[in-house]
Coordinates of C-alpha atoms and ligand atoms in Angstrom, one line a residue:
X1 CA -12.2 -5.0 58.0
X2 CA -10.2 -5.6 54.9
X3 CA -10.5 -9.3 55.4
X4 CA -14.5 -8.9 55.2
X5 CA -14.1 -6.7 51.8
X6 CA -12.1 -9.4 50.3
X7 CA -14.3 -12.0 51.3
X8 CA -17.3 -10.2 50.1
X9 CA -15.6 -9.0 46.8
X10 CA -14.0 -12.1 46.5
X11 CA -17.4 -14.4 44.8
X12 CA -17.3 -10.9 42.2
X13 CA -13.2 -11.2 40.8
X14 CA -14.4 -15.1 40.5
X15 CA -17.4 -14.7 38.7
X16 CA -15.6 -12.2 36.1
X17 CA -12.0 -14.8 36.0
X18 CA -14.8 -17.0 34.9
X19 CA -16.8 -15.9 32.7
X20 CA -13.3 -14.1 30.6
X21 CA -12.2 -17.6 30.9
X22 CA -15.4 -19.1 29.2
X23 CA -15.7 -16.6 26.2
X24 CA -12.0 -16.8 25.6
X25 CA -12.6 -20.7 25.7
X26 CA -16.1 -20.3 23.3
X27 CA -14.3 -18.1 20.9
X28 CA -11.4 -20.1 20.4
X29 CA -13.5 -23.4 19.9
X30 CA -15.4 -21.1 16.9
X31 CA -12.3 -21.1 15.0
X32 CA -12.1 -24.8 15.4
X33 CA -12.6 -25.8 11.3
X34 CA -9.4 -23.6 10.9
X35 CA -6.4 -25.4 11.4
X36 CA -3.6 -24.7 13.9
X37 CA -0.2 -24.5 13.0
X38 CA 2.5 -24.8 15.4
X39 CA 6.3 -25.1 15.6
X40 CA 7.8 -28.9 15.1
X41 CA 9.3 -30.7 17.8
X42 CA 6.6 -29.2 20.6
X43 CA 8.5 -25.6 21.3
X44 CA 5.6 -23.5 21.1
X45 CA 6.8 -21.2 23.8
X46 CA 6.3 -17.4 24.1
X47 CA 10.2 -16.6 23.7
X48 CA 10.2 -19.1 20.6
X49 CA 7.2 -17.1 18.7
X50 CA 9.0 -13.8 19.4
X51 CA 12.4 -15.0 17.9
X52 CA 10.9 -17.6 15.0
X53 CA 7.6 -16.1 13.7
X54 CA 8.9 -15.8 10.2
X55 CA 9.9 -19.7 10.1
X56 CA 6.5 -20.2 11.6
X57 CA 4.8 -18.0 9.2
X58 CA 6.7 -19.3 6.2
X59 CA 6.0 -23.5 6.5
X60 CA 2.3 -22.5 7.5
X61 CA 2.3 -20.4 4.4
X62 CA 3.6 -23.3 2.4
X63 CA 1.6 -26.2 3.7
X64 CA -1.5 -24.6 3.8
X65 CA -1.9 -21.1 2.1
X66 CA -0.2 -22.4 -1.6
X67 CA -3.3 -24.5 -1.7
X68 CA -6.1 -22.3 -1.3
X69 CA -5.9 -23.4 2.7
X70 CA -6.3 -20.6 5.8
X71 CA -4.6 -21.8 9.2
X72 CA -4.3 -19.9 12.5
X73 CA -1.5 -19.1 14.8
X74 CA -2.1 -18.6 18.6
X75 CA -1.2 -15.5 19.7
X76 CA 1.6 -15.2 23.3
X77 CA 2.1 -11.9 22.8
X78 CA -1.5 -10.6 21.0
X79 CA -4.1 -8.4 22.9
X80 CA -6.3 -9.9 25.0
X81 CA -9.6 -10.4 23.4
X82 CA -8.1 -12.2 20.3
X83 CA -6.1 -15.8 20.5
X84 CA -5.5 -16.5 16.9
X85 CA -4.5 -14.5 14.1
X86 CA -6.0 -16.4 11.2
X87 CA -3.8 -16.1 7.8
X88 CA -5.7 -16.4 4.6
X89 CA -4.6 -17.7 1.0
X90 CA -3.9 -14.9 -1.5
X91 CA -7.0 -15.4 -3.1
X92 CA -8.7 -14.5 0.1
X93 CA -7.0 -11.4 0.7
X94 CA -7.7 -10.2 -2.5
X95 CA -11.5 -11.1 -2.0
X96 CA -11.5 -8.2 1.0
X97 CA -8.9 -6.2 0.0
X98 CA -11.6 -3.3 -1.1
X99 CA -14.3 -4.4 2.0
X100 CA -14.2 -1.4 4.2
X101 CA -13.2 -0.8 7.9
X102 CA -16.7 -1.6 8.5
X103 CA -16.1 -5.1 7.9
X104 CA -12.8 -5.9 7.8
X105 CA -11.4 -3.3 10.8
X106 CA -7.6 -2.5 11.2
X107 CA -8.7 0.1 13.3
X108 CA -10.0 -2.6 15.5
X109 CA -6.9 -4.9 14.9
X110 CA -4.3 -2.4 15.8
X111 CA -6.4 -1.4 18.9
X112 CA -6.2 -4.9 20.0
X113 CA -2.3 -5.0 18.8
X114 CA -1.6 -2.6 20.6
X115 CA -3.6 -3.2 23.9
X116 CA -4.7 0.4 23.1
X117 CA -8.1 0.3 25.7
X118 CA -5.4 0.0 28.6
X119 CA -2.4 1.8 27.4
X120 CA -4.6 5.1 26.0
X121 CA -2.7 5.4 22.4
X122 CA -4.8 7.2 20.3
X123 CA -7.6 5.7 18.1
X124 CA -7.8 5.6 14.5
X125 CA -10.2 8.7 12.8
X126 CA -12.2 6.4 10.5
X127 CA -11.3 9.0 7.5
X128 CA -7.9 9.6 8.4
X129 CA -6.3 6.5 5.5
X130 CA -8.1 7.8 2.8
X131 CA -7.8 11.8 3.4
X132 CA -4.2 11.1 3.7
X133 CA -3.9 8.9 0.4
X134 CA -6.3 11.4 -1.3
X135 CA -4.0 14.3 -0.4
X136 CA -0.6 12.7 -0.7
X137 CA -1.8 11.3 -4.5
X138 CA -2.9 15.1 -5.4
X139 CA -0.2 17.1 -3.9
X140 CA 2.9 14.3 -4.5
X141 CA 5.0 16.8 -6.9
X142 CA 4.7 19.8 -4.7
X143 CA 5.4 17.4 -1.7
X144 CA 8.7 15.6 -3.7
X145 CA 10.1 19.4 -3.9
X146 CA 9.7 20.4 -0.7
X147 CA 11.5 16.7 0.5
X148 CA 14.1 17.7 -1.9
X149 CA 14.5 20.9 -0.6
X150 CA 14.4 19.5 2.9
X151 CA 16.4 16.5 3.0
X152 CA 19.2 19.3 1.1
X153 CA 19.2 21.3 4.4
X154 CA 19.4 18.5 6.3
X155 CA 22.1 17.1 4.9
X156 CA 24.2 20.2 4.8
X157 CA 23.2 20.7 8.5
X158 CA 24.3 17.2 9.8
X159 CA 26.9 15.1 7.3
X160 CA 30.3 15.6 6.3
X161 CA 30.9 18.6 4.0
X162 CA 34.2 18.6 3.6
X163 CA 36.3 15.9 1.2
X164 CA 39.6 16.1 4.2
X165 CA 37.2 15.6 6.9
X166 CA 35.0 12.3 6.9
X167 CA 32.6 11.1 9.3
X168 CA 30.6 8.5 10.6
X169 CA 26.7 8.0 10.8
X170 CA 24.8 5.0 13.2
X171 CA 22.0 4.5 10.8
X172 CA 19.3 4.5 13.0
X173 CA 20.5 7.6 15.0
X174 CA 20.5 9.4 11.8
X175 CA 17.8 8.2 10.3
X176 CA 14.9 8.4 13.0
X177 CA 15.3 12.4 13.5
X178 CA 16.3 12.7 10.0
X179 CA 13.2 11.7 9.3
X180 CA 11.1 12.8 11.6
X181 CA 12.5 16.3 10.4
X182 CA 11.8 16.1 6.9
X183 CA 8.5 14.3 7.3
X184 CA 7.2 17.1 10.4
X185 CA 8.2 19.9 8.3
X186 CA 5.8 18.8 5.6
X187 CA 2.8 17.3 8.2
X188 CA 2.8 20.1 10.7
X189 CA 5.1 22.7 9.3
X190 CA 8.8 24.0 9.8
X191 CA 7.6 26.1 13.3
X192 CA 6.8 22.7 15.2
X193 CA 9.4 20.3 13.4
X194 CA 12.4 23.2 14.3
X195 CA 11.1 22.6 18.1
X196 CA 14.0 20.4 19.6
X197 CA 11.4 19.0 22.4
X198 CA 8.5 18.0 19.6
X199 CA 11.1 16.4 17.0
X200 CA 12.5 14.2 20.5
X201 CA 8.5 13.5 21.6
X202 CA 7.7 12.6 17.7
X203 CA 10.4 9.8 17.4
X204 CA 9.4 8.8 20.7
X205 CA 6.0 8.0 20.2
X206 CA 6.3 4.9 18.2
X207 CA 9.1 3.2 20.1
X208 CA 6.9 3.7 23.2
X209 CA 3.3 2.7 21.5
X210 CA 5.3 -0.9 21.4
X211 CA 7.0 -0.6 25.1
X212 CA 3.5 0.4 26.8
X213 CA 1.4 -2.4 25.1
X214 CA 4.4 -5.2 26.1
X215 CA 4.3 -3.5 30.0
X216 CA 0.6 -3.4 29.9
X217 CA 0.6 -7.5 28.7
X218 CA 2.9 -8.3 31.5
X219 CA -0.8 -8.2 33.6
X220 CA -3.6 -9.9 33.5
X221 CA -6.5 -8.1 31.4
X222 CA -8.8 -7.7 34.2
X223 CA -6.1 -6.3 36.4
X224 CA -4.2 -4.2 34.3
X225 CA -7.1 -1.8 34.1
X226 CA -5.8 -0.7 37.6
X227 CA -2.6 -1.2 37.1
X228 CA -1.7 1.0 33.2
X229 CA -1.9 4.5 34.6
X230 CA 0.9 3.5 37.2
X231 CA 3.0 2.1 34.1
X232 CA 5.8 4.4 33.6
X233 CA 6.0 3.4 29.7
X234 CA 2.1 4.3 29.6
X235 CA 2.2 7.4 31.6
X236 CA 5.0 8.9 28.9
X237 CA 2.2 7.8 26.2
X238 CA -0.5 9.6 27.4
X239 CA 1.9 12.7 28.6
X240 CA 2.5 12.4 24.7
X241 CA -0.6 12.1 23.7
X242 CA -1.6 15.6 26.0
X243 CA 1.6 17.2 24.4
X244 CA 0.5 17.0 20.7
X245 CA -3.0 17.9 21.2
X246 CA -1.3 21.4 23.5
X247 CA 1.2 21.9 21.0
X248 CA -1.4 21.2 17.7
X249 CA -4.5 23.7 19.2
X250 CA -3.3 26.7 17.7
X251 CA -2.9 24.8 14.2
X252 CA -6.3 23.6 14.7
X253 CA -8.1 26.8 15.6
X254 CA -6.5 28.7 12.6
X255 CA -8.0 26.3 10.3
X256 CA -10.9 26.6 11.5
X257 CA -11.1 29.7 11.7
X258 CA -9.8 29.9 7.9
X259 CA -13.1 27.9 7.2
X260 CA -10.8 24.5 6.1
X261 CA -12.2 21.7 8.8
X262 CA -15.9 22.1 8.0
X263 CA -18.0 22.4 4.8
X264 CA -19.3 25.7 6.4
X265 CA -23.1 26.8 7.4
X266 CA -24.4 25.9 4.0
X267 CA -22.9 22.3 3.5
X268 CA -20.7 23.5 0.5
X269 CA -18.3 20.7 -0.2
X270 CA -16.8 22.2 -3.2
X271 CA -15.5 25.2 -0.9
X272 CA -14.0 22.6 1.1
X273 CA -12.2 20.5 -1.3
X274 CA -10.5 23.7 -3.0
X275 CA -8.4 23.1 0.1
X276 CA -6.9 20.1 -0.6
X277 CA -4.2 21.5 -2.5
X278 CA -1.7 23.2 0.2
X279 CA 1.2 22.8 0.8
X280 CA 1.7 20.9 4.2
X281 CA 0.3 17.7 5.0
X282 CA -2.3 19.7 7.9
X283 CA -4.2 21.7 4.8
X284 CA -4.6 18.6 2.7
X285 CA -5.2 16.4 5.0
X286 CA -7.7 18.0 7.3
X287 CA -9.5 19.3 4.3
X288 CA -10.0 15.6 3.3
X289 CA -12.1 14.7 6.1
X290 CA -15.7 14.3 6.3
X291 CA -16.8 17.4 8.3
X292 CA -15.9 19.0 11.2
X293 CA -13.1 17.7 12.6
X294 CA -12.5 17.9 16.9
X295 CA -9.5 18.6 17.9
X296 CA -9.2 15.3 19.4
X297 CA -9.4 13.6 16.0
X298 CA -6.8 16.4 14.8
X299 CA -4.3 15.5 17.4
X300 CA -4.9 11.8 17.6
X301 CA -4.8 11.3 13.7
X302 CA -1.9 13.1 13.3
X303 CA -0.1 11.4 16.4
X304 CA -1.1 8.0 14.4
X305 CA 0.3 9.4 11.3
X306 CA 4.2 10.2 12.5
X307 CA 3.9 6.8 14.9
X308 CA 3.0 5.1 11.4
X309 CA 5.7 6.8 9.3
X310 CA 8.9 7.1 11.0
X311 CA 10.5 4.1 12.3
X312 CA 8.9 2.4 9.3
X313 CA 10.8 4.8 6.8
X314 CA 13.8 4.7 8.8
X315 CA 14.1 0.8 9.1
X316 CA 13.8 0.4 5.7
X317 CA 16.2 2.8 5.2
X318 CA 18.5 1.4 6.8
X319 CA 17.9 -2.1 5.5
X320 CA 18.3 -0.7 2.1
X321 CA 21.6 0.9 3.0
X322 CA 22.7 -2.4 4.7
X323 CA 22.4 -4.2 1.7
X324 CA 23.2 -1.8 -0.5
X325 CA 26.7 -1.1 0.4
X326 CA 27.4 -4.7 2.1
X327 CA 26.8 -6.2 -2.0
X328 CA 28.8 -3.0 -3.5
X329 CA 28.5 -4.6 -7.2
X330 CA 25.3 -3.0 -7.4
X331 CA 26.8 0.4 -6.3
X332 CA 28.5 1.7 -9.7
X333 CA 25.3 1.5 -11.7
X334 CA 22.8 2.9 -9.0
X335 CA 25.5 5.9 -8.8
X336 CA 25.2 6.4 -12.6
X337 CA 21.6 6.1 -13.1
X338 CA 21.9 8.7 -10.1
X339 CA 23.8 11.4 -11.6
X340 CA 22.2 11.2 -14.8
X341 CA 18.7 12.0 -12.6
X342 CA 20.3 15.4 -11.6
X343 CA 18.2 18.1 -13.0
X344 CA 20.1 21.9 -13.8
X345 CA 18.2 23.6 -10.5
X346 CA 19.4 20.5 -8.2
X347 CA 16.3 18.5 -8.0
X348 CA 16.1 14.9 -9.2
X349 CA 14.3 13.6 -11.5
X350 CA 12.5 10.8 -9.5
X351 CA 11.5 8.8 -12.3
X352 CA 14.1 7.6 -13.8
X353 CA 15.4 6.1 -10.8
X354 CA 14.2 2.6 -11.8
X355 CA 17.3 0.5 -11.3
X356 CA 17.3 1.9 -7.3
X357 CA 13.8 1.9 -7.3
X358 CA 13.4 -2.1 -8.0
X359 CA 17.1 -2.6 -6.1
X360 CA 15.1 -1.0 -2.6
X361 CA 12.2 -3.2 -4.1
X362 CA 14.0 -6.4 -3.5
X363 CA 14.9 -5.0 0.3
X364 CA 11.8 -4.7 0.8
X365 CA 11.2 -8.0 -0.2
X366 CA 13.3 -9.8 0.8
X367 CA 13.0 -7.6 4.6
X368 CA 9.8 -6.2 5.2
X369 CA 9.6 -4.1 8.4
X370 CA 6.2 -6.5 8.9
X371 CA 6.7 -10.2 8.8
X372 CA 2.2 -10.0 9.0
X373 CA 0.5 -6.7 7.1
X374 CA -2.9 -6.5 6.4
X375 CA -4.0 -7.0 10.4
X376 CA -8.0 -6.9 10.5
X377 CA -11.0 -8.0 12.5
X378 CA -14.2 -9.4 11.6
X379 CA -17.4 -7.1 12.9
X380 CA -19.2 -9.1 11.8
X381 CA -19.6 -12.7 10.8
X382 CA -18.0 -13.5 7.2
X383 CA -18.3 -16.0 4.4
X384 CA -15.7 -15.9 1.5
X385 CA -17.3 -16.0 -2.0
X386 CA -14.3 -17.8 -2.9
X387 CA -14.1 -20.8 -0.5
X388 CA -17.3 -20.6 1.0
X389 CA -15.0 -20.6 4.6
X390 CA -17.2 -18.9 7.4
X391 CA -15.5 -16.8 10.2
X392 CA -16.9 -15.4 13.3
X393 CA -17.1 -11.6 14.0
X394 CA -14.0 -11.1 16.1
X395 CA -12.4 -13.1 14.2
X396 CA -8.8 -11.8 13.3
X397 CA -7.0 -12.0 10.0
X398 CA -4.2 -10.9 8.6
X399 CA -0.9 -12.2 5.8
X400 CA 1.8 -13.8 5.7
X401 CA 3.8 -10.9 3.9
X402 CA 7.2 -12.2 4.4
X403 CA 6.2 -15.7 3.6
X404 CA 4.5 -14.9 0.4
X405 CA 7.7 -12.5 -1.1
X406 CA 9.8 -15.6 -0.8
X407 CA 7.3 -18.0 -2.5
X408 CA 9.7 -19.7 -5.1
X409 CA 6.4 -19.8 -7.3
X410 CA 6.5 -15.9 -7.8
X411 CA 9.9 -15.2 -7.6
X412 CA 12.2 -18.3 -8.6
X413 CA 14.3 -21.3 -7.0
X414 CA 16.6 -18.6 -5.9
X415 CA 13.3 -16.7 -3.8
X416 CA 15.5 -16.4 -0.7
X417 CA 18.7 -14.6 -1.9
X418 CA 19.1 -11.0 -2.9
X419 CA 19.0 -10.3 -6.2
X420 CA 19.1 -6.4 -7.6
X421 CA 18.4 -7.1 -10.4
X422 CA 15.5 -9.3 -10.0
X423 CA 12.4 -7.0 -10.6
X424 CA 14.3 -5.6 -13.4
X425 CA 14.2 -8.5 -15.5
X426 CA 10.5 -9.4 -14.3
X427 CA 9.3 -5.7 -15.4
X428 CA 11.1 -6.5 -18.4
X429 CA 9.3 -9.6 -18.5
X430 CA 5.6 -8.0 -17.6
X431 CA 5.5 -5.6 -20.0
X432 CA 2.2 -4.0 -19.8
X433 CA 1.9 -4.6 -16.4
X434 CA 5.1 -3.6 -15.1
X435 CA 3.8 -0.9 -13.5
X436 CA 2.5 -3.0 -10.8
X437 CA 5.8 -4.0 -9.7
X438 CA 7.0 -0.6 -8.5
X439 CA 8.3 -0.3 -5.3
X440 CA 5.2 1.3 -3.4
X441 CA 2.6 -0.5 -5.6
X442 CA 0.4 -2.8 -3.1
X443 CA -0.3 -6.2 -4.8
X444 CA -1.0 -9.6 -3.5
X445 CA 2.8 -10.4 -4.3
X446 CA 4.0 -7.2 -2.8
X447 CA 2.4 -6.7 0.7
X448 CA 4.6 -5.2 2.2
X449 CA 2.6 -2.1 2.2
X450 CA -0.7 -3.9 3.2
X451 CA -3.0 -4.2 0.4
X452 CA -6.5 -2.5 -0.7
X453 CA -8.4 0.6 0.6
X454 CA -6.6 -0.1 4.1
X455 CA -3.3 -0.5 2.7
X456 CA -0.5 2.2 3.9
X457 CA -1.7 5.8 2.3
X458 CA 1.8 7.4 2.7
X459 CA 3.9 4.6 1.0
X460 CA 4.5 7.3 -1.8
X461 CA 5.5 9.7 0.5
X462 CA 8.1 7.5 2.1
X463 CA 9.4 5.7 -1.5
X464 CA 10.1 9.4 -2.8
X465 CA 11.8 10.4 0.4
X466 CA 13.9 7.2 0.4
X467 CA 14.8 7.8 -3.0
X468 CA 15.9 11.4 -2.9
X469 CA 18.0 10.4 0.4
X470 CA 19.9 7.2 -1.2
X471 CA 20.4 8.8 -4.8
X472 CA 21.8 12.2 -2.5
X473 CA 24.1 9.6 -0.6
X474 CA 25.5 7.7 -3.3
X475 CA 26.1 10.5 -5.7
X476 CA 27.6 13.0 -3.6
X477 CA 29.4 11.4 -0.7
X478 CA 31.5 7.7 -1.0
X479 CA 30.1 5.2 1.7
X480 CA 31.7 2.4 3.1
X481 CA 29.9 0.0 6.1
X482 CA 30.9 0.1 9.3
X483 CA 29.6 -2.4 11.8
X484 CA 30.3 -1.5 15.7
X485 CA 32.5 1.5 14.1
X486 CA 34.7 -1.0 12.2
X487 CA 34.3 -1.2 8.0
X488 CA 32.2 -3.9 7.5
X489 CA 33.0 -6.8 4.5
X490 CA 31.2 -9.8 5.5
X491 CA 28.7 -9.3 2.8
X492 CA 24.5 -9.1 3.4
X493 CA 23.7 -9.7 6.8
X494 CA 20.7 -12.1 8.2
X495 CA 17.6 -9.9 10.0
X496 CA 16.1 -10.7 12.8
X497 CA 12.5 -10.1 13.7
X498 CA 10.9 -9.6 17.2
X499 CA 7.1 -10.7 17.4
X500 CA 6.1 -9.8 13.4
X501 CA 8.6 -6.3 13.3
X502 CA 12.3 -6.1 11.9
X503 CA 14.9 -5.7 14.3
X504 CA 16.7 -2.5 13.2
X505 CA 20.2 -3.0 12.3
X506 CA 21.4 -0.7 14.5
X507 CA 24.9 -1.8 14.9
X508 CA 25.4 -0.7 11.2
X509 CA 26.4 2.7 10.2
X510 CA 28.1 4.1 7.2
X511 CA 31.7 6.1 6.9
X512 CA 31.0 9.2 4.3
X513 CA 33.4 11.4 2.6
X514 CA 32.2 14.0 0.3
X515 CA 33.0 13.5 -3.0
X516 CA 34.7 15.9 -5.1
Ligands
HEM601 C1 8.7 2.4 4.4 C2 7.8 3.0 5.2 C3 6.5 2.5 5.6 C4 6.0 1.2 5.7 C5 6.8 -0.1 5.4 C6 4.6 1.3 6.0 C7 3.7 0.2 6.2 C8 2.4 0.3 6.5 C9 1.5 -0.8 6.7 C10 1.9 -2.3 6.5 C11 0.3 -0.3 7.1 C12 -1.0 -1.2 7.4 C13 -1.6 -1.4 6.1 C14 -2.4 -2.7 6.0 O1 -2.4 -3.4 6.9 O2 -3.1 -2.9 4.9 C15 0.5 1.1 7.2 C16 -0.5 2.0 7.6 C17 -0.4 3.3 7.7 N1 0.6 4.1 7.3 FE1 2.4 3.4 6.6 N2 4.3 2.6 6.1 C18 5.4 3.4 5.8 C19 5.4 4.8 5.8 C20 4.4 5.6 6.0 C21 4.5 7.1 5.9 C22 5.7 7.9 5.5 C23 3.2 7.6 6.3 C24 2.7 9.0 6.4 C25 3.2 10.0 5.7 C26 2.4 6.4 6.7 C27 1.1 6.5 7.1 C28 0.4 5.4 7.5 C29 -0.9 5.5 8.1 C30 -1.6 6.8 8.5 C31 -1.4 4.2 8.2 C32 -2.7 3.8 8.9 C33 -2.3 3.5 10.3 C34 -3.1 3.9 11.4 O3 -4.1 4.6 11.3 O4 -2.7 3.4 12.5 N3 3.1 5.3 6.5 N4 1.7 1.5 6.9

């Protein structure tokens, strides 16, 4: 019996093998005018891409993107529709940088990334970016008072308060609830991010987005369909995914029922802007969106929003900490400039961080969280005004963000060591401009952030949070690195990457004893 249902199913699972084989084979020969770069001496293995992608990245960037040249990477670990991921000349990227998600989609690209069709990760609300940029840009003094206020609690809560008794932090187990404290309590409110069992699900999410699309790509496309929902990694995601939506219905039925996710019976949009000054993130940012808003979109945007800010904030954190104490001839001045920020009520004047703000600047730099940013596909077929170079819809493209921050041509011979003091001289040196080179601003220098109308909307968010955390640490508590538990003196450390994301350094911690 089960012999006779193979052998008549058997003609079906060839004719589908073959025909994915033939339009992975037709789309690949369509990028065929692009050229492919590869690693020397014939290692193009999956294990090499995962470890060397940023050596990859960087001579592709060099041969072919300094002169006005795209050129493709295959992709061993991508999704499975797409096989390259093309890279495109700055010139390029600054051509599309305002084209909408209509054209250029990272919706699309990150649903690819992360094999989202089999591992049920939530989609991307087309509104969602901007509603958050809109609200974070309007509300951003309000929302630096209450991180203040928050990151104080915290801090009193969970570090060393007492100048006889010091302690010991692992960054990254201090930083990922840390933040996902602070930045809940000002998305969803201090109810839900005081629940023990939603801060654990929220720094979850984004660890397992990764883990579910690397188990679901251990199958073949056609057959991991069948197999995802078995996938312990994938089950946890869409347990998750059920959680936040349970957890965020009451949330979403009060603003409703307050009038806030709809422009009402008569279409009045003015009645539904007024909203977008409130307080937490869940007033400003639902108030932003088009019109009525299900609660599917509610729970699934705001899933997408703590996946997208947490690890990212607490890597770079921790980056920034690594080389900030592991070069401590930076630390004396970034203390002063500090104390001097201190306001009479406690709060700190933000702005006048600017040595700290162009020292995490060069962190960023010189380690982005994202060796590629600015991830898109093509809907529909594309030629650049600039170069006149056509690309298929599906098509997808993204930059060489790393590779670009290093290019000696922007930033000196010296491109590849860490200098603090770098964008200090170079605002100096920009005068008018200088305001570009702010750590958060999204330029075709500075990508770590993306770049355009799709570029990150809560990089301001996560600059002023970093900022209040690092001038709170070096003013009122003195630091020394520990590595494994042991101090730590072997000066700046090299990163690693995995695929296109930082490694987090998360044998490095930091001693801290309260200052008196
Ligand atoms: C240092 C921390 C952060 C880094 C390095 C970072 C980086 C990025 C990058 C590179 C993108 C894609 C942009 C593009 O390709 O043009 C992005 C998207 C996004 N970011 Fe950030 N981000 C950070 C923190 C945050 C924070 C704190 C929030 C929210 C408060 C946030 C919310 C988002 C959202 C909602 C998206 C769109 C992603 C999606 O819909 O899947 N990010 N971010």
């Amino acid at each position: 019996m089960y012999f006779i249902t193979f052998a008549a199913l058997l003609p079906a699972l060839l004719a589908v093998s073959f025909y994915s084989f033939y339009q992975s084979w037709r789309k690949s020969r369509a990028l065929n005018h692009v050229t492919t770069h590869e690693f020397g001496h014939g290692d193009n293995s999956r294990n090499r891409y995962i470890t060397d992608l940023k050596d990859l990245l960087e001579t592709g960037y060099r041969k072919y993107n300094k002169s006005g040249q795209p050129f493709k990477v295959s992709i061993p670990v991508g999704g499975y529709s797409i096989k390259y991921r093309v890279l495109l000349p700055k010139d390029h990227l600054e051509e599309i940088k305002h084209l909408s998600n209509n054209i250029f989609s990272w919706a699309l690209a990150s649903a690819v990334i992360f094999a989202q069709d089999y591992t049920g990760a939530p989609n991307r609300g087309p509104w969602s970016g901007k509603a958050l940029r809109v609200g974070i840009h309007q509300n951003l003094s309000d929302i630096t008072k209450q991180l203040n206020h928050k990151i104080d609690q915290y801090f009193a809560e969970h570090l060393p308060q007492d100048p006889q008794k010091p302690g010991s932090v692992n960054f990254m187990r201090f930083f990922v609830p840390a933040i996902a404290n602070v930045t809940n309590s000002l998305l969803v409110g201090e109810k839900l991010a005081a629940d023990p069992e939603w801060i654990r699900q929220t720094c979850d999410f984004a660890v397992n987005r990764y883990k579910s699309a690397d188990d679901v790509r251990a199958w073949p496309p056609y057959i991991a369909t069948l197999v995802a929902p078995l996938i312990p990694s994938v089950r946890r995601l869409r347990q998750s995914r059920a959680y936040v939506k349970k957890q965020l219905t009451p949330m979403y039925e009060d603003l409703k029922a307050r009038g806030m996710l709809s422009y009402g019976g008569d279409g009045n949009k003015n009645e539904k802007a007024k909203y977008r000054k409130g307080t937490y993130g869940y007033e400003w940012l639902w108030s932003g969106a088009p019109d009525s808003v299900t609660l599917d979109d509610f729970s699934d945007t705001m899933m997408r929003t703590l996946i997208a800010s947490i690890h990212t904030t607490a890597k770079t954190m921790s980056v920034a900490l690594v080389d900030m104490l592991s070069q401590p001839q930076y630390l004396d001045e970034l203390r002063e400039e500090a104390l001097q920020a201190v306001q009479p009520d406690g709060t700190i004047d933000i702005d006048s961080l600017i040595k700290l703000d162009c020292f995490l600047k060069e962190s960023q730099r010189l380690t982005p969280v994202f060796l590629l940013t600015m991830n898109r596909i093509l809907t529909q077929p594309y030629t650049f005004k600039v170069s006149g170079l056509s690309l298929p819809a599906g098509t997808m493209t993204t930059a060489a963000t790393a590779a670009v921050a290093t290019d000696p041509d922007t930033f000196g011979a010296d491109s590849n060591s860490f200098d603090g003091h770098r964008f200090l001289r170079l605002r100096e040196s920009n005068g008018a401009s200088k305001s570009a080179l702010k750590m958060g601003m999204a330029t075709e220098d500075s990508l770590g952030f993306g770049l355009g109308s799709q570029a990150c909307p809560g990089r301001f968010f996560a600059v002023n949070q970093m900022k209040l955390m690092l001038s709170k640490f070096i003013t009122q508590w003195d630091l020394t690195l520990e590595k494994d538990n042991i101090k730590y003196e072997g000066g700046r450390p090299k990163y690693e990457y995995y695929d296109f994301s930082v490694v987090a350094p998360t044998q490095f911690g930091m001693k801290l004893r309260k200052r008196v």
